CSV table of C-alpha atoms and ligand atoms in Angstrom, one decimal:
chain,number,residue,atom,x,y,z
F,1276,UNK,CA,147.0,44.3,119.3
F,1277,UNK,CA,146.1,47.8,117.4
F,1278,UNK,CA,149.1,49.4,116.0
F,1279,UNK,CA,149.3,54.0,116.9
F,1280,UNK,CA,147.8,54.5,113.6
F,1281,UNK,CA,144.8,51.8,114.1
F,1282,UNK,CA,144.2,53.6,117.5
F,1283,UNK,CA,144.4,57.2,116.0
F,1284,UNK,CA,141.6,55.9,113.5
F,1285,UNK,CA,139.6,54.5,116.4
F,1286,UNK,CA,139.4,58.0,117.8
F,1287,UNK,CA,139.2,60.0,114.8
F,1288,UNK,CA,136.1,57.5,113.4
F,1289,UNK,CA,133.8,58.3,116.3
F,1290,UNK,CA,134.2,61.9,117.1
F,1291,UNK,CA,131.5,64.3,116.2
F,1292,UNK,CA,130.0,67.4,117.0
F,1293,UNK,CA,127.5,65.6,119.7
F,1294,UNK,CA,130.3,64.4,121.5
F,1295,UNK,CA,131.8,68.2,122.8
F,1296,UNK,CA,130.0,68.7,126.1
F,1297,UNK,CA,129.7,72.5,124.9
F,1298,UNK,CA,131.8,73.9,128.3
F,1299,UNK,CA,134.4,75.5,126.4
F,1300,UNK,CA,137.0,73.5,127.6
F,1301,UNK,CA,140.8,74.6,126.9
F,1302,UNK,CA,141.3,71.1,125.4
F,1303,UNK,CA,137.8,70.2,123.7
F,1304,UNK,CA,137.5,66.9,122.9
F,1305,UNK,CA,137.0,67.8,119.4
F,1306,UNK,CA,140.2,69.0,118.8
F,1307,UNK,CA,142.0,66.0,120.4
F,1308,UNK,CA,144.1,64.1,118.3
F,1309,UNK,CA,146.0,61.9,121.1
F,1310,UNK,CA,149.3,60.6,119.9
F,1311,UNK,CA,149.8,57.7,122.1
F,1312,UNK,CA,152.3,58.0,124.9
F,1313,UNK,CA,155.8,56.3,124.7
F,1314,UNK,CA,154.3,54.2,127.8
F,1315,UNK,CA,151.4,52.9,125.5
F,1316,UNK,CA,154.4,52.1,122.8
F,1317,UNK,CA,156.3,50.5,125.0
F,1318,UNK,CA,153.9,48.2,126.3
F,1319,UNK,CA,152.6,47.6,122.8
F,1320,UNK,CA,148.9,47.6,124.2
F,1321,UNK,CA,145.7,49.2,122.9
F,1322,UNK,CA,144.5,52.4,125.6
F,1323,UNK,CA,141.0,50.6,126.5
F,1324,UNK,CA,139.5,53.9,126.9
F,1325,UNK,CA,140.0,55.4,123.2
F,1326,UNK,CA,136.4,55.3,122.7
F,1327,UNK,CA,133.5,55.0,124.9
F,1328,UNK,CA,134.4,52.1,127.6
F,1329,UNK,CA,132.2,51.1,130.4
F,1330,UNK,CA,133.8,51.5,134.0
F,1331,UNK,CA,132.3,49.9,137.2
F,1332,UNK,CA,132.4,51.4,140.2
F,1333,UNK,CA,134.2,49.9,142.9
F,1334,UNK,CA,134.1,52.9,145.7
F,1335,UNK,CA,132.4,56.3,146.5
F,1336,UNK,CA,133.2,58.1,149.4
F,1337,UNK,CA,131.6,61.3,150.4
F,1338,UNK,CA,134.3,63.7,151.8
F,1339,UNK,CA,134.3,67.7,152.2
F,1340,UNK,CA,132.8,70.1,155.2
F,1341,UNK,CA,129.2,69.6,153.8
F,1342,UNK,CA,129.8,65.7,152.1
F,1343,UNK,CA,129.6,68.1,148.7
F,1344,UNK,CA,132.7,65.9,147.4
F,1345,UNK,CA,132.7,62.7,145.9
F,1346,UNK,CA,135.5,60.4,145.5
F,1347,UNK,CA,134.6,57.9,143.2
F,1348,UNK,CA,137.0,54.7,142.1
F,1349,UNK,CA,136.4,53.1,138.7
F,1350,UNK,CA,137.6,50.0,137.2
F,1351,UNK,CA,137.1,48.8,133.7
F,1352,UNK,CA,134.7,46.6,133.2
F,1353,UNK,CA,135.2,43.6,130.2
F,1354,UNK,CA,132.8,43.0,128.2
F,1355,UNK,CA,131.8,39.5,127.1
F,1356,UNK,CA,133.5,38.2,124.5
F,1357,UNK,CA,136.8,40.1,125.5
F,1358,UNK,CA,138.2,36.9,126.4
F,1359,UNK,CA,141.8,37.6,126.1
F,1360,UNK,CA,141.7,40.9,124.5
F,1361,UNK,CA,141.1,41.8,127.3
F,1362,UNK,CA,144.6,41.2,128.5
F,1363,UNK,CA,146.1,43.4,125.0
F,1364,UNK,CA,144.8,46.4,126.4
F,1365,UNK,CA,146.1,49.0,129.6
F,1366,UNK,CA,144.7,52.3,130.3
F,1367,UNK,CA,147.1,55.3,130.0
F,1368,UNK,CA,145.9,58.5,131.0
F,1369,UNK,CA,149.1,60.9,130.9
F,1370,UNK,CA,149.3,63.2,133.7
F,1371,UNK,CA,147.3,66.6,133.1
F,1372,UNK,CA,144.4,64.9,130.7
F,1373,UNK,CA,141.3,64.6,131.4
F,1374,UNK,CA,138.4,62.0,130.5
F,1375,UNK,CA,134.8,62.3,129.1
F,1376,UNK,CA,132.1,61.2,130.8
F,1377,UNK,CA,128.8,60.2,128.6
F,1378,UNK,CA,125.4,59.4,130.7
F,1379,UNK,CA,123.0,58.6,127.5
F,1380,UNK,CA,123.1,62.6,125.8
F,1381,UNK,CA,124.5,64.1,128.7
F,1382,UNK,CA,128.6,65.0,128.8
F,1383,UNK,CA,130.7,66.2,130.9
F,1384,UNK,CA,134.4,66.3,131.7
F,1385,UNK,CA,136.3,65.1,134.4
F,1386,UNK,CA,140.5,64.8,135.7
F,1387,UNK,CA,141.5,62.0,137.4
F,1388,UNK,CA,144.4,62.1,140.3
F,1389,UNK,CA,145.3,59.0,139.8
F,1390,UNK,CA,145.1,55.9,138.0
F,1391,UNK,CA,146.5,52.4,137.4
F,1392,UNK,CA,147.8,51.2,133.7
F,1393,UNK,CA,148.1,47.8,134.5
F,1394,UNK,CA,145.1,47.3,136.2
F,1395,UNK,CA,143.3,49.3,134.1
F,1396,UNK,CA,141.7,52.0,137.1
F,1397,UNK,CA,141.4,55.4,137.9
F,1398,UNK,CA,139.9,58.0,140.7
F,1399,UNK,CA,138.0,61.4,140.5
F,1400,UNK,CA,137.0,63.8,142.7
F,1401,UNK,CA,133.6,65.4,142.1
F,1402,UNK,CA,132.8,68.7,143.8
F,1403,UNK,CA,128.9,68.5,143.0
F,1404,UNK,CA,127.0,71.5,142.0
F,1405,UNK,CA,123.3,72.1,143.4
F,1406,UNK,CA,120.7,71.7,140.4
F,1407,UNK,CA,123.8,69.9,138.0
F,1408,UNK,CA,122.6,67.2,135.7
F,1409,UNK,CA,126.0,65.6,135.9
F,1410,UNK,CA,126.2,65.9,139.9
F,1411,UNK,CA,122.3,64.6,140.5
F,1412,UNK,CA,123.2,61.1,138.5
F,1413,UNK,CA,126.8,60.7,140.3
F,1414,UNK,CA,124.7,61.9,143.5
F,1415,UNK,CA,123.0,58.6,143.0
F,1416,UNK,CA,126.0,56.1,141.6
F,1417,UNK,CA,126.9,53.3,143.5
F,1418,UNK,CA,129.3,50.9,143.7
F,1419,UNK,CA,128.6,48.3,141.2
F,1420,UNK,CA,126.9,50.9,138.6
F,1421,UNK,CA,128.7,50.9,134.6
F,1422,UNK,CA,129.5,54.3,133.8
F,1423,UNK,CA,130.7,55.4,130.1
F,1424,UNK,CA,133.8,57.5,129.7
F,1425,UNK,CA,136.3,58.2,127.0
F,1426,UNK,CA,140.2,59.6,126.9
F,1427,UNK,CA,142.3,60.5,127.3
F,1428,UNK,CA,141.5,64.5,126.5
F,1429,UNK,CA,144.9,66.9,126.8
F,1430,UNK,CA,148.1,68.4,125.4
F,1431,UNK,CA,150.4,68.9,128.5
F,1432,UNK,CA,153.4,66.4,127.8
F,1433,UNK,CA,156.4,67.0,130.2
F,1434,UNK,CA,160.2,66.1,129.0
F,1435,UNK,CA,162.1,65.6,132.3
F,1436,UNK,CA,165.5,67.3,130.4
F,1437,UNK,CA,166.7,69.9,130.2
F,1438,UNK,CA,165.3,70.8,133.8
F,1439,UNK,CA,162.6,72.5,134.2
F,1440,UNK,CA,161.1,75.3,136.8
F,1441,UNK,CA,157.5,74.1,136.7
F,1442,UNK,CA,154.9,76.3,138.5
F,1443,UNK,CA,151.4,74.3,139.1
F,1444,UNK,CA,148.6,76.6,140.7
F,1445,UNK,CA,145.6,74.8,141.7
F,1446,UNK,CA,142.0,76.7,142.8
F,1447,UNK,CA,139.7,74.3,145.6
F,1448,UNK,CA,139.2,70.8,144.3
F,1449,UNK,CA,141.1,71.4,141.7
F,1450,UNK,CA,144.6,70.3,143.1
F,1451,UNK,CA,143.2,66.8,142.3
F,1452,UNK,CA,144.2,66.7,138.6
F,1453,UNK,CA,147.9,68.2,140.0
F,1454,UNK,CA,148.7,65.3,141.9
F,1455,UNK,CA,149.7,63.6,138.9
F,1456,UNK,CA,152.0,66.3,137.5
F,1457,UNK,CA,153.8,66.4,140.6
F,1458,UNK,CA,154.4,62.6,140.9
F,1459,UNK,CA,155.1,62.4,137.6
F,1460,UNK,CA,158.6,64.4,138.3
F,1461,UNK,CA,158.7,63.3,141.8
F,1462,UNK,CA,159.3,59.3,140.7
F,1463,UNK,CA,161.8,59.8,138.1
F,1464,UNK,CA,165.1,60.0,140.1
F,1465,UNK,CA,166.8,61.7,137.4
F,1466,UNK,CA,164.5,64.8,136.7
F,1467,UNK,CA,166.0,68.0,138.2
F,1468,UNK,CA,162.7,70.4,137.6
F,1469,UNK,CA,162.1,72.5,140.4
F,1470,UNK,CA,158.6,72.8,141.3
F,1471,UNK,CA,156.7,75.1,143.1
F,1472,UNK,CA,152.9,73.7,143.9
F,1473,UNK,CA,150.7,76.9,144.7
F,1474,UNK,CA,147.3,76.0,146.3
F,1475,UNK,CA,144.1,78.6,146.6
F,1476,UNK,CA,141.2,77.5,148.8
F,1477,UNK,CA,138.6,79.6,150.9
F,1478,UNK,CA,140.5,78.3,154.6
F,1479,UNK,CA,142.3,75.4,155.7
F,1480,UNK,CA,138.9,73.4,155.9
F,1481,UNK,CA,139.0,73.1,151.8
F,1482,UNK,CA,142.3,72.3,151.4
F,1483,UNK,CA,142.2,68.7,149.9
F,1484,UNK,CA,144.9,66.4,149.5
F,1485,UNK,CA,147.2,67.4,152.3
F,1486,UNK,CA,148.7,64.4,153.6
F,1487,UNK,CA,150.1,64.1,149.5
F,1488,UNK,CA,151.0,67.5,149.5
F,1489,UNK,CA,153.4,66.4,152.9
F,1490,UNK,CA,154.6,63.6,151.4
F,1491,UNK,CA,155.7,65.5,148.5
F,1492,UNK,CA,157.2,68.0,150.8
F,1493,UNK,CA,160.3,65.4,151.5
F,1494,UNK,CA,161.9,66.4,148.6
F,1495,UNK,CA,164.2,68.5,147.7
F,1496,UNK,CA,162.6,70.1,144.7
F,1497,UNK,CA,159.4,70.5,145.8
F,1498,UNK,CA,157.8,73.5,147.6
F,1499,UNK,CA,154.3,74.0,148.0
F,1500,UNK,CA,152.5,77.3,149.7
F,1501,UNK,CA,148.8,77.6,150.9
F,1502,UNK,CA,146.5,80.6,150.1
F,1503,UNK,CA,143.8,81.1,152.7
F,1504,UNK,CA,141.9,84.2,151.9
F,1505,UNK,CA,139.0,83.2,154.7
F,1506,UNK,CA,140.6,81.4,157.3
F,1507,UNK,CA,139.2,82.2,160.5
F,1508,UNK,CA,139.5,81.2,163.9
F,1509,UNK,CA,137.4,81.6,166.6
F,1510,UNK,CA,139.3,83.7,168.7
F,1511,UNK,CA,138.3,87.0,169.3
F,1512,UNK,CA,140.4,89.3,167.5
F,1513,UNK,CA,140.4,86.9,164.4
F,1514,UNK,CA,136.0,87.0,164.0
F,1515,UNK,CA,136.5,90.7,164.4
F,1516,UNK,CA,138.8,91.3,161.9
F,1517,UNK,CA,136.7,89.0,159.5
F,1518,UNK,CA,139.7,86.6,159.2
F,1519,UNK,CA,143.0,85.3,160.8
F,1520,UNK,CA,146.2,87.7,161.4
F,1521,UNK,CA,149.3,86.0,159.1
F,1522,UNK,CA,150.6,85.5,163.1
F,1523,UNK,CA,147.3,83.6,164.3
F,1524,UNK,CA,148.6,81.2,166.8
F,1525,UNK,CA,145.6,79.0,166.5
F,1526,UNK,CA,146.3,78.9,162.1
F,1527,UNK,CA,149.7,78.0,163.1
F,1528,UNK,CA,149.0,75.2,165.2
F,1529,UNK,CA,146.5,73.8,162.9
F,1530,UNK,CA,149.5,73.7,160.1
F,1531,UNK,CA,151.5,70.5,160.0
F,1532,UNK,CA,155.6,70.2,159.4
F,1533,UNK,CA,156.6,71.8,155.9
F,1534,UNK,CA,153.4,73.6,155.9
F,1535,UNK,CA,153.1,77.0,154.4
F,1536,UNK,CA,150.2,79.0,154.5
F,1537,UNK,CA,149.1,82.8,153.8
F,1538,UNK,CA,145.9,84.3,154.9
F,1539,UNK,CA,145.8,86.6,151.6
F,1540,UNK,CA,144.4,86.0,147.7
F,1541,UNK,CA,147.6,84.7,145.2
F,1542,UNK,CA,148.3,87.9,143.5
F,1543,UNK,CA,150.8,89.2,141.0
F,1544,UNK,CA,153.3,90.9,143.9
F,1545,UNK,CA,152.1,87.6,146.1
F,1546,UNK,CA,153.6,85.3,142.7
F,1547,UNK,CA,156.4,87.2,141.8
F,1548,UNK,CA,157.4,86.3,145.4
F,1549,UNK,CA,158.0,83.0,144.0
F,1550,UNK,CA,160.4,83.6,141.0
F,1551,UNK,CA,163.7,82.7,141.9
F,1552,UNK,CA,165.2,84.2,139.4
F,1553,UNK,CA,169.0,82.5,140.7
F,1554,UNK,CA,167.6,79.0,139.5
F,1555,UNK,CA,168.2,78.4,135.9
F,1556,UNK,CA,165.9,76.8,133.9
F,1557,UNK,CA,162.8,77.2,131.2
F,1558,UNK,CA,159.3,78.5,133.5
F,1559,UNK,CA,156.6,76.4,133.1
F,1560,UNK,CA,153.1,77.5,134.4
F,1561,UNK,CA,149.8,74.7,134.6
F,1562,UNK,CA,146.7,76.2,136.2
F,1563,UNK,CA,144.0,74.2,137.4
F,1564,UNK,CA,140.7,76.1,138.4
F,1565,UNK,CA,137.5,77.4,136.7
F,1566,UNK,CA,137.6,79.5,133.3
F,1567,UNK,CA,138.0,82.8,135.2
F,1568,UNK,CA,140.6,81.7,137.9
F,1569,UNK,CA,142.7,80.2,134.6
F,1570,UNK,CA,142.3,83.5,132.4
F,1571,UNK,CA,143.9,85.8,135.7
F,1572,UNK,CA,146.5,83.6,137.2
F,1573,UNK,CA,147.9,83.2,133.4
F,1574,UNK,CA,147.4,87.2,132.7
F,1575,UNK,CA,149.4,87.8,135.8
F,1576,UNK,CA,152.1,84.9,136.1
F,1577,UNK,CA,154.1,85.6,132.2
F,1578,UNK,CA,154.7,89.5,134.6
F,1579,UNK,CA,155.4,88.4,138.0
F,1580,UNK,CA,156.9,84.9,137.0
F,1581,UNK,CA,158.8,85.8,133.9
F,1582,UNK,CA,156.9,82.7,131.8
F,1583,UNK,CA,156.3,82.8,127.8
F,1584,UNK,CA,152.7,82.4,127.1
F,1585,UNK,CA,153.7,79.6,125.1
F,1586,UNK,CA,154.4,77.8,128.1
F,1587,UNK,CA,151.2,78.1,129.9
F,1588,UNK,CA,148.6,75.3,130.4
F,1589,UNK,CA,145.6,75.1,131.2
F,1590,UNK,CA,144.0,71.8,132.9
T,395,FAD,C1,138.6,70.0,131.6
T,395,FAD,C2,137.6,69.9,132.8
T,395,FAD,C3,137.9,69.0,133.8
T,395,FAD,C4,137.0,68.9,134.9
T,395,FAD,N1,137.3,68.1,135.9
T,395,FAD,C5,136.5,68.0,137.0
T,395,FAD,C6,136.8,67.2,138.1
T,395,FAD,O1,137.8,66.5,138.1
T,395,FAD,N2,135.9,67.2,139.1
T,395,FAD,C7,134.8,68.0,139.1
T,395,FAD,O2,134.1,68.0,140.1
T,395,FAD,N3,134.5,68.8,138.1
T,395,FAD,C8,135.3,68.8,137.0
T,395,FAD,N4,135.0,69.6,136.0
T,395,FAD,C9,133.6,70.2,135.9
T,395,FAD,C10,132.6,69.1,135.5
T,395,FAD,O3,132.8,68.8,134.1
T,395,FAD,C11,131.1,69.5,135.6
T,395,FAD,O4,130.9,70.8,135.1
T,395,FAD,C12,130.6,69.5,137.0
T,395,FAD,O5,130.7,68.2,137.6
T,395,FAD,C13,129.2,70.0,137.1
T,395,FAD,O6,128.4,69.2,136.2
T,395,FAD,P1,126.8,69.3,136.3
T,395,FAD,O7,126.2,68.7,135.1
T,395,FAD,O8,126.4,68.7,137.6
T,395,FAD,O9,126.5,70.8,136.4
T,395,FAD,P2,126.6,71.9,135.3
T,395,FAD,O10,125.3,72.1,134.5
T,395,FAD,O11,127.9,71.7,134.5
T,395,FAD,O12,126.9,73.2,136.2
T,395,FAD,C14,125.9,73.6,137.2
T,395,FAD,C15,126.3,75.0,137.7
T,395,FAD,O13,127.5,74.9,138.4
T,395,FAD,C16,128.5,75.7,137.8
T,395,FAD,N5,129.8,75.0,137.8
T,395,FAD,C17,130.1,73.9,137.1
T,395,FAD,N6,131.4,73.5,137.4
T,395,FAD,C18,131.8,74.4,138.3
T,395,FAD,C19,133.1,74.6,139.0
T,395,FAD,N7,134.1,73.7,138.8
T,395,FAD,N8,133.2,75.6,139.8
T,395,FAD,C20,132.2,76.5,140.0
T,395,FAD,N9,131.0,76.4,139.4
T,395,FAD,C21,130.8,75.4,138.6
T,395,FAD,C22,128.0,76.0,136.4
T,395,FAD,O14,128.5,77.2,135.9
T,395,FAD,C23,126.5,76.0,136.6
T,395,FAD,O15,126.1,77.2,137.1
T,395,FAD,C24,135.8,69.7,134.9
T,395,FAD,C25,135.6,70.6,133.8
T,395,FAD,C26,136.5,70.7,132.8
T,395,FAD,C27,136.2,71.8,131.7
């Protein structure tokens, strides 16, 4: 068993320059000095995945309109000679981190929704992009295949008291990452944050994760809204205005129980909509989307939703 500061070691030994992927992330790798979680602690175990760990696949599943997403499911694979150590170790990826995925030179980074400490196994969702390096090999994994990744990468810790009012806006696939954050406050019984789960896709058709968004829906502190820009039906007056009315009968049939949904872009007027300034407690905004979708959701939320920069995060 590895004591924290054996583990910080670990980490510290085997980063270097070649091992940023060079995207600019918020987080960078480089700049990650992970203090182990009080989970980790608790269990007295070493995280298998502070360095470079192989992971095999056990599932890819092809999902999305156009089969452009990729759910894959990795567990880790012992090496020989773990023998028991292999037992010593768990894998703790805190909600809101993200893991590093190495294919000989290449790197890039990914967020898992969910994954298992005990049995050492975690999920992504890959939206791949035409002519990526990264997508082309995972274009190709299959089940079976040893993949390299390291972790966990992040600084978003959540203290359940005092309560919180927690704002999470996600862009496309990247509610994936969110689904964490949201259990996270959801499972602990005695966590009053509020939160308010804010979701921007082109239409209905790209919103992933649904049936866990209505599953979070049954409780009381959760509230989630849609943005749907694009949506458009195929009745008449719908494909001549170039999208659905807020009133389209056919986007409201198509929307399950505890469903909200606008046809418009999340704007500042659109966000401050959300404030509610009559519940008490510190704001606290994560955004999960590209670079440019981060930069203007933060820029507009410390107006419309009253929150100190120093409380934004980026995923
Ligand atoms: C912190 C962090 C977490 C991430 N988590 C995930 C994740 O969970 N799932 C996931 O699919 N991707 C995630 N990404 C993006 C991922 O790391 C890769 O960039 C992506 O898989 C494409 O890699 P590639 O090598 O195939 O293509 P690249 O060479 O990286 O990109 C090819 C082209 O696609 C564009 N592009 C790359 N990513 C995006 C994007 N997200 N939206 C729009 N255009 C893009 C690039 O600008 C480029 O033009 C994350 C990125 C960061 C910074």
């Amino acid at each position: 068993m590895l004591s924290y500061l054996e583990d910080l070691k670990e980490n510290e030994d085997q980063l270097r320059d070649s091992d940023c992927c060079g995207n600019g992330c918020t987080n960078c790798i480089l700049d990650n000095k992970p203090r182990p979680s009080k989970r980790v602690l608790l269990a007295g175990k070493r995280n298998v995945i502070l360095s470079y760990t192989k992971f095999r696949l056990l599932r890819r599943e092809a999902l999305g309109p156009n089969g452009q997403l990729l759910l894959l499911h990795f567990a880790h694979a012992a090496e020989e000679g773990d023998g028991d150590g292999a037992v010593d170790t768990v894998l703790d990826i805190p909600p809101g981190h993200h893991v590093m995925l190495r294919v000989g030179s290449l790197l890039r980074p990914y967020s898992p929704y969910w994954s298992d400490f005990v049995a050492k196994e975690f999920r992504i969702l890959v939206k791949l992009q035409p002519e990526g390096p990264m997508s082309r090999h995972l274009q190709a994994v299959q089940p079976d295949d040893l993949l390299e990744f390291r972790g966990p990468i992040g600084q978003y810790v959540h203290e359940p008291q005092p309560a919180k009012c927690i704002y999470i806006i996600a862009q496309g696939v990247a509610i994936a990452p969110t689904l964490p954050l949201v259990r996270q406050v959801l499972d602990n019984e005695e966590d009053m944050s509020r939160l308010w789960h804010l979701v921007c896709a082109h239409d209905l058709l790209h919103v992933y994760f649904r049936e866990e968004m209505l599953e979070f829906a049954q409780f009381w502190n959760y509230r989630s809204c849609l943005y749907l820009p694009h949506q458009q039906c195929d009745s008449s007056a719908c494909q001549e205005a170039g999208h659905c009315a807020q009133q389209c009968p056919q986007l409201r049939d198509n929307l399950r129980y505890k469903e909200t949904a606008k046809v418009s872009r999340l704007d500042a007027t659109e966000l401050a909509t959300h404030l509610n300034p009559a519940i008490p407690g510190q704001r606290v905004l994560i955004v999960a989307g590209d670079s440019s979708f981060q930069k203007n959701i933060a820029q507009i939320a410390t107006q419309s939703l009253d929150v100190d920069p120093a409380n934004i995060y980026m995923l």
